[in-house]
Tab-separated table of C-alpha atoms in Angstrom:
chain	number	residue	atom	x	y	z
A	20	MET	CA	-26.792	-0.093	-46.177
A	21	ILE	CA	-27.649	-0.465	-42.773
A	22	SER	CA	-31.448	-1.350	-42.097
A	23	ARG	CA	-33.845	0.744	-40.947
A	24	ASN	CA	-34.383	-2.863	-38.608
A	25	GLN	CA	-30.785	-1.475	-37.268
A	26	GLN	CA	-31.222	2.307	-37.338
A	27	LEU	CA	-34.679	1.676	-35.347
A	28	PHE	CA	-32.587	0.188	-32.919
A	29	GLU	CA	-29.973	1.842	-32.680
A	30	ARG	CA	-32.337	4.812	-32.035
A	31	ALA	CA	-34.396	3.090	-29.330
A	32	GLN	CA	-31.119	2.435	-27.121
A	33	GLN	CA	-31.051	5.890	-26.938
A	34	ARG	CA	-34.323	6.326	-24.535
A	35	ILE	CA	-35.153	2.452	-23.651
A	36	PRO	CA	-33.590	0.298	-21.977
A	37	GLY	CA	-32.123	-2.183	-23.797
A	38	GLY	CA	-33.926	-0.490	-26.824
A	39	VAL	CA	-37.032	-2.524	-26.243
A	40	ASN	CA	-39.740	-2.082	-24.199
A	41	SER	CA	-39.700	-6.127	-22.880
A	42	PRO	CA	-36.548	-7.584	-22.459
A	43	VAL	CA	-37.038	-11.270	-24.820
A	44	ARG	CA	-37.673	-8.797	-27.689
A	45	ALA	CA	-33.525	-7.784	-27.960
A	46	PHE	CA	-32.716	-10.838	-29.140
A	47	ARG	CA	-29.632	-10.921	-26.785
A	48	SER	CA	-30.096	-15.015	-26.603
A	49	VAL	CA	-29.989	-15.379	-30.014
A	50	GLY	CA	-27.553	-12.818	-31.269
A	51	GLY	CA	-27.895	-10.200	-33.931
A	52	THR	CA	-31.018	-7.128	-34.550
A	53	PRO	CA	-34.042	-7.242	-32.922
A	54	ARG	CA	-37.141	-6.994	-35.783
A	55	PHE	CA	-39.474	-3.617	-35.789
A	56	PHE	CA	-42.551	-4.774	-37.040
A	57	VAL	CA	-44.736	-2.397	-39.343
A	58	THR	CA	-47.511	-4.030	-40.264
A	59	GLY	CA	-49.032	-7.972	-39.366
A	60	SER	CA	-52.092	-9.670	-41.571
A	61	GLY	CA	-53.228	-13.488	-40.914
A	62	ALA	CA	-49.958	-15.236	-40.718
A	63	ARG	CA	-47.625	-13.102	-41.541
A	64	VAL	CA	-45.786	-9.652	-40.168
A	65	THR	CA	-43.580	-7.340	-42.522
A	66	ASP	CA	-40.838	-5.665	-40.356
A	67	ALA	CA	-39.220	-1.737	-41.152
A	68	ASP	CA	-36.923	-2.863	-44.072
A	69	GLY	CA	-39.835	-4.296	-45.209
A	70	THR	CA	-39.258	-8.474	-45.627
A	71	SER	CA	-42.315	-10.545	-44.632
A	72	TYR	CA	-42.731	-13.606	-42.437
A	73	ILE	CA	-44.662	-16.381	-41.123
A	74	ASP	CA	-44.898	-15.608	-37.601
A	75	TYR	CA	-45.222	-18.076	-34.854
A	76	VAL	CA	-45.282	-15.493	-32.018
A	77	GLY	CA	-48.294	-14.116	-32.882
A	78	SER	CA	-47.781	-11.717	-29.692
A	79	TRP	CA	-46.512	-14.748	-27.995
A	80	GLY	CA	-50.359	-16.042	-27.870
A	81	PRO	CA	-52.777	-13.717	-28.829
A	82	LEU	CA	-53.719	-13.939	-32.001
A	83	ILE	CA	-54.949	-17.357	-32.203
A	84	LEU	CA	-56.868	-15.845	-34.873
A	85	GLY	CA	-53.821	-14.139	-36.829
A	86	HIS	CA	-53.102	-10.482	-37.366
A	87	ALA	CA	-55.819	-8.463	-37.852
A	88	HIS	CA	-58.486	-10.453	-38.018
A	89	PRO	CA	-61.333	-8.173	-40.404
A	90	ALA	CA	-64.193	-9.157	-37.100
A	91	VAL	CA	-61.428	-8.553	-34.373
A	92	VAL	CA	-60.828	-5.037	-36.124
A	93	ALA	CA	-64.537	-3.877	-36.570
A	94	ALA	CA	-65.241	-4.623	-32.937
A	95	VAL	CA	-61.885	-2.634	-31.946
A	96	CYS	CA	-63.430	0.327	-34.013
A	97	ASP	CA	-66.824	0.212	-33.143
A	98	ALA	CA	-65.938	0.354	-29.857
A	99	ALA	CA	-63.342	2.825	-30.368
A	100	ALA	CA	-65.842	5.152	-31.742
A	101	HIS	CA	-68.038	5.109	-29.021
A	102	GLY	CA	-64.976	6.266	-26.730
A	103	LEU	CA	-61.943	4.578	-25.445
A	104	SER	CA	-62.342	4.557	-21.551
A	105	PHE	CA	-64.675	5.971	-18.949
A	106	GLY	CA	-63.316	3.912	-15.615
A	107	ALA	CA	-67.321	3.054	-15.170
A	108	PRO	CA	-69.346	0.103	-15.773
A	109	THR	CA	-70.283	-0.645	-18.924
A	110	GLU	CA	-72.363	-3.558	-20.749
A	111	SER	CA	-68.850	-5.715	-22.616
A	112	GLU	CA	-67.503	-5.832	-19.218
A	113	VAL	CA	-70.735	-8.235	-18.128
A	114	GLU	CA	-70.968	-9.655	-21.710
A	115	MET	CA	-67.166	-11.027	-21.043
A	116	ALA	CA	-67.656	-11.783	-17.106
A	117	GLU	CA	-70.548	-13.744	-18.242
A	118	LEU	CA	-68.890	-15.728	-21.572
A	119	LEU	CA	-66.122	-16.280	-19.290
A	120	CYS	CA	-67.932	-17.899	-16.513
A	121	ASP	CA	-70.004	-20.371	-19.488
A	122	LEU	CA	-66.722	-21.225	-20.895
A	123	LEU	CA	-65.054	-22.872	-17.871
A	124	PRO	CA	-67.169	-24.158	-15.221
A	125	SER	CA	-64.605	-23.652	-12.045
A	126	LEU	CA	-65.372	-19.685	-12.415
A	127	GLU	CA	-68.103	-18.448	-10.455
A	128	LEU	CA	-67.043	-14.875	-10.251
A	129	VAL	CA	-64.286	-13.174	-12.293
A	130	ARG	CA	-62.955	-9.764	-12.815
A	131	LEU	CA	-61.371	-7.961	-15.174
A	132	VAL	CA	-57.959	-6.787	-14.996
A	133	SER	CA	-55.167	-5.238	-17.418
A	134	SER	CA	-52.920	-8.133	-17.871
A	135	GLY	CA	-51.739	-11.803	-17.374
A	136	THR	CA	-49.365	-10.457	-14.413
A	137	GLU	CA	-51.871	-8.267	-12.915
A	138	ALA	CA	-54.305	-11.758	-12.386
A	139	THR	CA	-51.874	-13.744	-10.772
A	140	MET	CA	-50.606	-11.120	-8.482
A	141	SER	CA	-53.889	-10.221	-8.225
A	142	ALA	CA	-55.292	-14.190	-7.353
A	143	ILE	CA	-52.174	-14.494	-5.215
A	144	ARG	CA	-52.946	-11.684	-3.267
A	145	LEU	CA	-56.985	-12.783	-2.935
A	146	ALA	CA	-55.329	-16.584	-2.105
A	147	ARG	CA	-53.460	-15.317	1.200
A	148	GLY	CA	-55.959	-12.876	2.277
A	149	PHE	CA	-58.749	-15.860	1.971
A	150	THR	CA	-56.955	-18.182	4.286
A	151	GLY	CA	-55.246	-15.653	6.522
A	152	ARG	CA	-51.674	-17.595	5.074
A	153	ASP	CA	-48.673	-16.570	3.414
A	154	LEU	CA	-46.912	-18.821	1.928
A	155	LEU	CA	-46.741	-19.400	-1.773
A	156	VAL	CA	-45.747	-22.561	-3.654
A	157	LYS	CA	-43.836	-22.411	-7.917
A	158	PHE	CA	-42.322	-24.215	-9.814
A	159	GLU	CA	-39.287	-23.907	-11.517
A	160	GLY	CA	-39.409	-22.480	-15.144
A	161	CYS	CA	-42.957	-21.352	-14.279
A	162	TYR	CA	-43.379	-17.767	-14.914
A	163	HIS	CA	-46.369	-16.212	-13.542
A	164	GLY	CA	-45.385	-12.620	-14.691
A	165	HIS	CA	-42.948	-10.173	-12.648
A	166	SER	CA	-44.572	-9.119	-9.585
A	167	ASP	CA	-42.435	-9.630	-6.850
A	168	SER	CA	-43.270	-12.712	-4.463
A	169	LEU	CA	-43.108	-14.174	-8.758
A	170	LEU	CA	-39.612	-13.857	-9.897
A	171	VAL	CA	-37.658	-16.180	-7.074
A	172	LYS	CA	-35.968	-18.890	-8.204
A	173	ALA	CA	-35.088	-22.047	-6.501
A	174	GLY	CA	-33.197	-22.366	-2.985
A	175	SER	CA	-30.284	-24.535	-2.443
A	176	GLY	CA	-32.091	-27.705	-1.247
A	177	MET	CA	-35.569	-29.129	-2.539
A	178	LEU	CA	-37.714	-27.774	0.322
A	179	THR	CA	-35.279	-24.431	1.183
A	180	PHE	CA	-36.919	-20.988	0.655
A	181	GLY	CA	-36.933	-19.034	-2.750
A	182	ASN	CA	-33.925	-16.812	-3.803
A	183	PRO	CA	-34.223	-13.335	-5.725
A	184	SER	CA	-34.082	-13.487	-9.384
A	185	SER	CA	-34.100	-10.137	-10.176
A	186	GLY	CA	-32.385	-7.315	-8.476
A	187	GLY	CA	-35.199	-5.021	-6.248
A	188	VAL	CA	-36.903	-8.286	-4.969
A	189	PRO	CA	-36.447	-8.074	-1.150
A	190	ALA	CA	-35.106	-11.074	0.323
A	191	ASP	CA	-38.136	-11.092	2.800
A	192	VAL	CA	-40.375	-11.158	0.007
A	193	ALA	CA	-38.258	-14.411	-1.201
A	194	ARG	CA	-39.138	-16.187	1.954
A	195	HIS	CA	-42.273	-16.777	1.430
A	196	THR	CA	-42.459	-18.841	-1.642
A	197	LEU	CA	-41.254	-22.059	-1.761
A	198	VAL	CA	-40.142	-22.986	-5.549
A	199	LEU	CA	-40.114	-26.524	-6.301
A	200	ASP	CA	-39.879	-29.115	-9.473
A	201	TYR	CA	-42.058	-28.586	-12.226
A	202	ASN	CA	-44.005	-32.251	-12.999
A	203	ASP	CA	-42.233	-33.687	-9.113
A	204	ALA	CA	-45.445	-35.376	-7.075
A	205	ASP	CA	-43.003	-36.797	-4.588
A	206	GLY	CA	-41.584	-33.060	-4.013
A	207	LEU	CA	-44.801	-31.631	-3.257
A	208	ALA	CA	-45.896	-34.247	-1.220
A	209	ALA	CA	-42.793	-33.845	0.657
A	210	ALA	CA	-43.369	-29.865	0.695
A	211	PHE	CA	-47.322	-30.045	1.552
A	212	ALA	CA	-46.390	-32.694	4.893
A	213	GLU	CA	-43.420	-30.282	6.336
A	214	HIS	CA	-45.650	-26.758	5.447
A	215	GLY	CA	-49.194	-27.834	4.714
A	216	ALA	CA	-50.552	-25.163	7.042
A	217	ARG	CA	-48.726	-22.311	6.191
A	218	ILE	CA	-49.270	-22.691	2.568
A	219	ALA	CA	-51.551	-20.268	1.121
A	220	ALA	CA	-51.525	-21.268	-2.360
A	221	VAL	CA	-49.803	-23.316	-4.824
A	222	ILE	CA	-49.377	-21.779	-8.704
A	223	VAL	CA	-48.862	-23.048	-12.101
A	224	GLU	CA	-48.815	-22.960	-15.292
A	225	VAL	CA	-50.905	-26.318	-16.620
A	226	VAL	CA	-49.114	-26.612	-19.332
A	227	ALA	CA	-45.505	-24.312	-18.649
A	228	GLY	CA	-44.799	-22.507	-21.660
A	229	ASN	CA	-41.953	-20.137	-20.247
A	230	MET	CA	-39.507	-22.466	-19.916
A	231	ASN	CA	-39.958	-24.202	-23.967
A	232	LEU	CA	-43.344	-26.381	-24.111
A	233	ILE	CA	-43.782	-28.964	-20.654
A	234	ALA	CA	-46.305	-30.900	-21.060
A	235	PRO	CA	-47.551	-31.562	-17.333
A	236	ARG	CA	-47.904	-35.051	-15.871
A	237	PRO	CA	-51.589	-36.249	-15.223
A	238	ALA	CA	-50.387	-37.495	-11.708
A	239	PHE	CA	-48.708	-34.380	-10.689
A	240	LEU	CA	-52.062	-31.984	-11.248
A	241	GLN	CA	-54.317	-34.626	-9.420
A	242	ALA	CA	-51.489	-34.851	-6.625
A	243	MET	CA	-51.475	-30.746	-7.029
A	244	ARG	CA	-55.750	-30.975	-6.704
A	245	ASP	CA	-55.538	-33.544	-3.730
A	246	LEU	CA	-52.846	-32.241	-1.765
A	247	CYS	CA	-54.215	-28.216	-1.816
A	248	SER	CA	-57.761	-29.599	-1.068
A	249	ARG	CA	-56.392	-31.621	2.122
A	250	HIS	CA	-54.862	-28.499	3.606
A	251	GLY	CA	-56.708	-26.069	2.259
A	252	SER	CA	-54.950	-24.290	0.039
A	253	VAL	CA	-55.886	-22.644	-2.635
A	254	LEU	CA	-55.034	-24.181	-6.147
A	255	ILE	CA	-54.204	-21.551	-8.553
A	256	PHE	CA	-54.117	-22.566	-12.466
A	257	ASP	CA	-51.914	-19.495	-14.429
A	258	GLU	CA	-53.599	-20.325	-17.999
A	259	VAL	CA	-52.994	-16.402	-19.643
A	260	MET	CA	-50.684	-18.504	-22.181
A	261	THR	CA	-53.166	-21.353	-22.354
A	262	GLY	CA	-56.706	-20.743	-21.669
A	263	PHE	CA	-58.022	-21.184	-25.194
A	264	ARG	CA	-55.108	-22.277	-26.502
A	265	VAL	CA	-55.118	-25.966	-25.971
A	266	GLY	CA	-59.108	-26.238	-25.965
A	267	ASP	CA	-62.239	-24.240	-25.430
A	268	LYS	CA	-62.507	-25.181	-21.786
A	269	GLY	CA	-58.541	-24.721	-21.537
A	270	ALA	CA	-55.896	-26.536	-19.937
A	271	GLN	CA	-58.306	-27.680	-17.234
A	272	GLY	CA	-60.658	-29.059	-19.061
A	273	LEU	CA	-57.672	-30.560	-20.825
A	274	TYR	CA	-56.600	-33.158	-17.994
A	275	GLY	CA	-60.183	-32.431	-16.442
A	276	VAL	CA	-58.643	-31.435	-13.086
A	277	THR	CA	-60.565	-27.872	-11.703
A	278	PRO	CA	-58.355	-25.568	-9.697
A	279	ASP	CA	-59.756	-22.811	-7.640
A	280	LEU	CA	-58.660	-19.616	-9.184
A	281	THR	CA	-57.822	-19.127	-12.585
A	282	THR	CA	-55.992	-16.342	-14.136
A	283	LEU	CA	-56.320	-15.700	-17.963
A	284	GLY	CA	-54.603	-12.828	-20.458
A	285	LYS	CA	-53.473	-13.221	-23.756
A	286	VAL	CA	-56.005	-14.492	-26.401
A	287	ILE	CA	-59.228	-13.092	-24.005
A	288	GLY	CA	-57.800	-9.511	-25.395
A	289	GLY	CA	-57.353	-10.734	-28.695
A	290	GLY	CA	-54.036	-9.042	-29.082
A	291	MET	CA	-54.987	-5.904	-26.794
A	292	PRO	CA	-54.091	-5.861	-22.987
A	293	VAL	CA	-56.807	-7.789	-21.292
A	294	GLY	CA	-56.869	-9.914	-17.866
A	295	ALA	CA	-59.213	-11.642	-15.471
A	296	PHE	CA	-58.352	-14.188	-12.362
A	297	GLY	CA	-61.800	-15.891	-11.198
A	298	GLY	CA	-62.842	-18.735	-9.437
A	299	ARG	CA	-64.933	-20.258	-6.376
A	300	ARG	CA	-67.473	-17.625	-5.368
A	301	GLU	CA	-66.669	-18.015	-1.440
A	302	ILE	CA	-62.733	-16.729	-2.510
A	303	MET	CA	-63.889	-14.334	-4.797
A	304	ALA	CA	-66.425	-12.876	-2.599
A	305	ARG	CA	-63.082	-11.554	-0.455
A	306	ILE	CA	-62.625	-8.879	-3.141
A	307	ALA	CA	-62.784	-5.559	-2.721
A	308	PRO	CA	-65.679	-3.772	-2.797
A	309	LEU	CA	-67.318	-7.266	-1.351
A	310	GLY	CA	-64.292	-7.876	1.275
A	311	PRO	CA	-61.016	-6.839	2.403
A	312	VAL	CA	-58.678	-7.412	-0.329
A	313	TYR	CA	-58.050	-4.315	-2.072
A	314	GLN	CA	-57.264	-4.823	-6.230
A	315	ALA	CA	-58.683	-2.444	-8.885
A	316	GLY	CA	-57.528	-0.514	-12.243
A	317	THR	CA	-57.925	2.142	-13.814
A	318	LEU	CA	-58.389	0.613	-17.235
A	319	SER	CA	-60.173	-2.448	-16.179
A	320	GLY	CA	-62.526	-3.692	-18.078
A	321	ASN	CA	-61.549	-1.196	-20.908
A	322	PRO	CA	-64.420	-1.640	-23.636
A	323	VAL	CA	-61.668	-1.431	-26.808
A	324	ALA	CA	-59.774	-4.111	-25.587
A	325	VAL	CA	-62.637	-5.738	-24.740
A	326	ALA	CA	-64.247	-5.971	-27.485
A	327	ALA	CA	-61.415	-6.918	-29.357
A	328	GLY	CA	-61.295	-9.495	-26.559
A	329	LEU	CA	-65.161	-10.675	-27.354
A	330	ALA	CA	-64.978	-10.659	-30.877
A	331	THR	CA	-62.147	-13.398	-30.712
A	332	LEU	CA	-63.962	-15.686	-27.992
A	333	LYS	CA	-66.785	-16.068	-30.247
A	334	LEU	CA	-65.228	-16.879	-32.975
A	335	LEU	CA	-63.274	-19.902	-31.476
A	336	GLN	CA	-66.832	-21.229	-30.410
A	337	MET	CA	-66.698	-22.374	-34.009
A	338	PRO	CA	-67.614	-25.888	-34.516
A	339	GLY	CA	-64.338	-28.074	-35.141
A	340	PHE	CA	-62.019	-24.149	-34.693
A	341	HIS	CA	-59.683	-26.332	-31.598
A	342	GLU	CA	-59.893	-29.226	-33.671
A	343	SER	CA	-58.435	-27.851	-36.619
A	344	LEU	CA	-55.915	-25.257	-34.837
A	345	ALA	CA	-54.448	-28.809	-32.915
A	346	ARG	CA	-54.240	-30.447	-36.296
A	347	ARG	CA	-52.174	-27.653	-38.038
A	348	THR	CA	-49.858	-27.248	-35.482
A	349	ARG	CA	-49.274	-30.889	-34.721
A	350	GLN	CA	-48.615	-31.386	-39.156
A	351	LEU	CA	-45.934	-28.257	-38.313
A	352	CYS	CA	-44.124	-30.381	-35.571
A	353	ASP	CA	-44.246	-33.610	-37.378
A	354	GLY	CA	-42.940	-32.165	-40.389
A	355	LEU	CA	-40.071	-30.416	-38.348
A	356	LEU	CA	-39.472	-33.779	-36.864
A	357	ALA	CA	-38.694	-35.396	-40.284
A	358	ALA	CA	-36.922	-32.927	-41.710
A	359	ALA	CA	-34.229	-32.782	-38.719
A	360	ALA	CA	-33.749	-37.191	-38.605
A	361	LYS	CA	-33.843	-36.968	-42.417
A	362	HIS	CA	-30.452	-34.369	-41.914
A	363	GLY	CA	-29.674	-36.694	-38.652
A	364	VAL	CA	-29.979	-33.630	-36.828
A	365	VAL	CA	-31.022	-33.754	-32.551
A	366	PHE	CA	-34.259	-32.648	-31.862
A	367	SER	CA	-37.910	-33.871	-30.403
A	368	ALA	CA	-40.997	-31.824	-31.006
A	369	GLN	CA	-44.492	-31.620	-29.271
A	370	SER	CA	-47.783	-29.982	-29.373
A	371	ILE	CA	-50.931	-29.153	-27.329
A	372	GLY	CA	-53.562	-27.244	-29.140
A	373	GLY	CA	-52.362	-24.458	-30.867
A	374	MET	CA	-49.058	-24.370	-29.105
A	375	PHE	CA	-45.526	-26.195	-29.602
A	376	GLY	CA	-41.970	-26.981	-28.772
A	377	LEU	CA	-38.804	-27.276	-30.680
A	378	TYR	CA	-35.743	-28.968	-28.405
A	379	PHE	CA	-32.317	-29.499	-29.690
A	380	ARG	CA	-32.569	-32.809	-27.321
A	381	SER	CA	-33.493	-36.101	-28.655
A	382	GLN	CA	-36.415	-36.602	-26.080
A	383	CYS	CA	-39.121	-33.854	-25.202
A	384	PRO	CA	-38.084	-32.577	-21.816
A	385	GLN	CA	-40.274	-33.387	-18.999
A	386	THR	CA	-38.688	-31.077	-16.588
A	387	TYR	CA	-37.011	-27.836	-15.626
A	388	ALA	CA	-33.617	-29.589	-15.616
A	389	GLN	CA	-33.758	-31.518	-18.949
A	390	VAL	CA	-35.078	-27.720	-20.675
A	391	MET	CA	-31.841	-27.063	-19.698
A	392	GLU	CA	-29.656	-29.501	-21.557
A	393	CYS	CA	-31.528	-28.841	-24.738
A	394	ASP	CA	-28.698	-27.206	-26.925
A	395	THR	CA	-29.173	-23.666	-26.973
A	396	ASP	CA	-26.018	-22.743	-29.766
A	397	ALA	CA	-28.314	-25.156	-32.876
A	398	PHE	CA	-31.553	-23.120	-31.159
A	399	ASN	CA	-29.538	-19.863	-32.440
A	400	ARG	CA	-28.108	-21.674	-35.869
A	401	PHE	CA	-31.756	-22.509	-36.346
A	402	PHE	CA	-33.344	-19.072	-35.418
A	403	HIS	CA	-31.285	-17.140	-37.496
A	404	GLY	CA	-31.498	-19.466	-40.413
A	405	MET	CA	-35.069	-19.755	-40.535
A	406	LEU	CA	-35.448	-15.844	-40.436
A	407	ASP	CA	-33.611	-15.367	-43.381
A	408	ALA	CA	-36.154	-17.425	-44.855
A	409	GLY	CA	-38.614	-15.575	-43.753
A	410	HIS	CA	-40.054	-17.430	-40.612
A	411	TYR	CA	-40.316	-16.063	-37.390
A	412	PHE	CA	-39.937	-17.709	-34.623
A	413	ALA	CA	-39.349	-16.983	-30.917
A	414	PRO	CA	-35.940	-15.453	-30.343
A	415	SER	CA	-35.769	-17.519	-27.198
A	416	ALA	CA	-34.830	-21.669	-26.524
A	417	PHE	CA	-37.351	-21.214	-23.775
A	418	GLU	CA	-40.208	-20.013	-25.283
A	419	ALA	CA	-43.392	-21.855	-26.174
A	420	GLY	CA	-44.855	-21.313	-30.037
A	421	PHE	CA	-47.850	-20.318	-31.458
A	422	VAL	CA	-49.852	-21.790	-34.403
A	423	SER	CA	-53.117	-19.710	-35.892
A	424	ALA	CA	-55.342	-20.291	-37.455
A	425	ALA	CA	-55.614	-18.302	-40.237
A	426	HIS	CA	-51.840	-20.031	-40.996
A	427	GLY	CA	-52.752	-22.509	-44.198
A	428	GLU	CA	-51.141	-25.642	-45.230
A	429	ALA	CA	-48.546	-23.333	-48.069
A	430	ASP	CA	-47.262	-21.619	-44.858
A	431	ILE	CA	-46.853	-25.114	-42.549
A	432	ALA	CA	-45.217	-26.831	-45.608
A	433	SER	CA	-43.188	-23.811	-46.806
A	434	THR	CA	-41.429	-23.653	-42.563
A	435	ILE	CA	-41.067	-27.077	-43.333
A	436	ALA	CA	-39.609	-26.799	-47.261
A	437	ALA	CA	-36.921	-23.994	-45.015
A	438	ALA	CA	-36.297	-25.919	-41.833
A	439	ASP	CA	-34.988	-28.885	-44.537
A	440	ALA	CA	-33.077	-26.755	-45.766
A	441	VAL	CA	-31.746	-25.114	-43.021
A	442	PHE	CA	-31.248	-28.697	-41.440
A	443	ARG	CA	-29.249	-29.811	-44.832
A	444	ALA	CA	-26.672	-26.258	-44.763
A	445	TRP	CA	-26.036	-28.122	-41.133
């Protein structure tokens, strides 16, 4: 009999492009039928066929406390009972701004928006308005949302300007973006030597999570900071994924490098649509209504979404929270490594805080080119083997995974045992 998931997917494709509202959900890279989820509780989700899975996607990172955490649900219900939206200031917005600035010392002023894409798009516009320059530097494999200037891939040479990586992005927009290699401090220095007076901003995922998990070389981050300071460019840390996921002060606290602007999302919404951008007062003072750089949003600071974020952020401040989360994530990676080694499978893994990367490659990659060397066919076999065994990983070889505080010892042990069985079958 046809599954309920398959029925829903066929129905969805009649009215939704590709049957999904975000491309990676379509299972195109791994094959098969997407799972349509009905409920989530703690570390588990249940699909339309009633099958339960231990979840390592966590809505792509926001659900650091697990699904439907009682305190978050209660905060959302209480806020909703008082009104879904006002399009006017609320006290909860002020509390969120104060808390974010307290947690991340690099934030002197912060503005709330509704998504990570909106945060990065606005931060880039602000950096251009502040510097009076047009050129943006980003890195191959880092994803910062789907605004035009960010959907750009590398040109044919190290210092050539980018080419659109999506239909609908004008070449004239792409020419204002320079795409370099992640973790290449020398390449960045060369770009500044040639174009420094034109560079408005450098934007980077401090820990890359959208070409799988790639750890930054400390010298790379420090070179970025030094070069931006020397040339008067704005350094933007995209912490949409890493913010409060890899540590209580984000990746900037973990690596000890201070950006000029920071973009946030995911965890700060606790599963609801919240984003933010903020940083140095003199830069943020250029945003409307204080300055000439325009940015607005009807649902920015939505009280229901902010309530979820505040409840989440307060719970993350419990003593030992991030240490426990990092320990559990390392336990998962170590167990998967041991299972692969036991059966002679070429495999590597690493974790940073509550994020992890799995690679069908002998060593963890440090660059985009090395990521492209991973065996995607092996990943697809692993993905479906684990899915069939009740363990839900990201349906792509090029996405980081996430552990939540709700994942217990038994969940991790079950996942490692399932991986052992999958590798044994190979």
